[in-house]
Tab-separated table of C-alpha atoms in Angstrom:
chain	number	residue	atom	x	y	z
A	1024	MET	CA	55.353	72.806	24.990
A	1025	LYS	CA	56.582	75.979	26.687
A	1026	ALA	CA	60.285	76.326	27.451
A	1027	TYR	CA	61.613	77.699	30.739
A	1028	LYS	CA	65.162	78.675	31.658
A	1029	VAL	CA	66.149	77.585	35.160
A	1030	GLY	CA	68.893	79.215	37.200
A	1031	LEU	CA	69.814	80.391	40.679
A	1032	LYS	CA	69.199	83.960	41.821
A	1033	SER	CA	72.108	83.834	44.286
A	1034	ASP	CA	74.621	82.384	41.808
A	1035	PRO	CA	74.008	83.158	38.125
A	1036	ASP	CA	77.461	81.720	37.307
A	1037	VAL	CA	76.232	78.208	38.120
A	1038	GLY	CA	74.641	78.209	34.666
A	1039	ASN	CA	71.174	77.506	33.352
A	1040	GLU	CA	69.154	74.513	32.315
A	1041	ILE	CA	66.014	74.176	30.224
A	1042	VAL	CA	62.771	72.477	31.184
A	1043	TRP	CA	59.552	72.166	29.213
A	1044	ALA	CA	56.243	72.497	30.969
A	1045	LYS	CA	52.654	73.608	30.510
A	1046	ASN	CA	53.032	76.417	33.063
A	1047	SER	CA	55.535	77.989	35.454
A	1048	LYS	CA	54.294	76.002	38.462
A	1049	GLU	CA	55.045	72.734	36.660
A	1050	ALA	CA	58.392	74.130	35.508
A	1051	MET	CA	59.306	75.014	39.109
A	1052	LYS	CA	58.556	71.454	40.234
A	1053	GLN	CA	60.902	70.135	37.550
A	1054	ALA	CA	63.528	72.753	38.397
A	1055	GLN	CA	63.717	71.572	41.997
A	1056	THR	CA	64.914	68.144	40.793
A	1057	LEU	CA	67.820	69.435	38.675
A	1058	ASP	CA	71.459	69.142	39.754
A	1059	LEU	CA	71.883	72.911	39.920
A	1060	ALA	CA	69.098	73.043	42.524
A	1061	ASP	CA	71.335	71.049	44.857
A	1062	THR	CA	73.458	74.176	45.346
A	1063	LYS	CA	70.548	76.499	46.084
A	1064	GLU	CA	70.441	78.542	49.267
A	1065	SER	CA	66.676	78.062	49.662
A	1066	TYR	CA	63.584	77.035	47.736
A	1067	ILE	CA	63.039	80.604	46.522
A	1068	ASP	CA	66.605	80.792	45.194
A	1069	VAL	CA	65.607	78.704	42.156
A	1070	GLU	CA	64.475	80.999	39.356
A	1071	VAL	CA	62.280	79.938	36.436
A	1072	LYS	CA	61.831	82.297	33.493
A	1073	ARG	CA	59.962	81.819	30.220
A	1074	TYR	CA	62.267	81.151	27.313
A	1075	SER	CA	59.959	81.247	24.310
A	1076	VAL	CA	62.823	81.213	21.783
A	1077	ILE	CA	62.943	77.425	22.062
A	1078	ASP	CA	59.279	76.594	22.627
A	1079	ASP	CA	58.253	73.259	21.091
A	1080	MET	CA	61.861	72.104	20.597
A	1081	GLU	CA	61.796	69.369	23.236
A	1082	ASN	CA	61.840	66.610	20.597
A	1083	LEU	CA	64.926	67.833	18.724
A	1084	SER	CA	68.061	65.730	18.777
A	1085	HIS	CA	70.749	66.872	21.206
A	1086	ARG	CA	72.778	68.115	18.236
A	1087	GLU	CA	69.969	70.274	16.818
A	1088	PHE	CA	68.898	71.534	20.234
A	1089	THR	CA	72.468	72.506	21.086
A	1090	LYS	CA	72.706	74.357	17.779
A	1091	ALA	CA	69.502	76.281	18.599
A	1092	GLN	CA	70.976	77.292	21.956
A	1093	TRP	CA	74.265	78.239	20.295
A	1094	ARG	CA	72.474	80.401	17.704
A	1095	ASP	CA	70.697	82.156	20.579
A	1096	GLY	CA	74.025	83.014	22.211
A	1097	TRP	CA	74.499	80.270	24.798
A	1098	TRP	CA	78.098	79.831	25.841
A	1099	PHE	CA	79.585	76.335	26.057
A	1100	HIS	CA	82.478	75.443	28.377
A	1101	GLN	CA	84.208	73.211	25.852
A	1102	SER	CA	87.029	74.947	24.025
A	1103	GLY	CA	86.940	75.823	20.372
A	1104	CYS	CA	83.248	76.609	20.104
A	1105	PRO	CA	82.797	78.876	17.079
A	1106	PHE	CA	81.244	82.310	17.464
A	1107	GLU	CA	77.553	82.149	16.591
A	1108	ASP	CA	77.435	85.552	14.922
A	1109	VAL	CA	80.129	84.821	12.329
A	1110	SER	CA	80.120	81.016	11.918
A	1111	THR	CA	78.083	78.710	9.735
A	1112	ASP	CA	75.987	75.770	10.869
A	1113	GLU	CA	78.560	73.487	9.249
A	1114	GLU	CA	81.324	74.970	11.420
A	1115	PHE	CA	79.156	74.402	14.472
A	1116	TYR	CA	78.445	70.790	13.462
A	1117	LYS	CA	82.172	70.129	12.991
A	1118	TRP	CA	82.874	71.475	16.483
A	1119	TYR	CA	79.878	69.643	17.989
A	1120	ASP	CA	80.901	66.313	16.447
A	1121	SER	CA	84.471	66.703	17.749
A	1122	ILE	CA	83.181	67.304	21.290
A	1123	TYR	CA	80.128	65.063	21.594
A	1124	ALA	CA	80.518	62.293	18.998
A	1125	PRO	CA	83.463	60.556	20.740
A	1126	SER	CA	81.394	60.173	23.946
A	1127	GLN	CA	78.454	58.746	22.006
A	1128	GLN	CA	80.543	55.947	20.498
A	1129	VAL	CA	80.457	52.832	22.653
């Protein structure tokens, strides 16, 4: 399925989210239901752009999807995230497991 990056035109610092859809109209419908859309100034403030780098990745595990985003240069708020241009996948996995694995243990 096609990937779309969702953000706000008026506030790019709010961050981005990904949705998968067959077309941009469907992606916009999904975008309007996201948490970041709650801070929009108007309906047209929500921006949906094609993000073909991650097409057909909707079935990846959170770990593998996060790695794909990281490799593409996404910035994560959690401290200690290794730099994608000089770090190995193993270094990323070590960081990922230290951040996300504790919250997945019940």
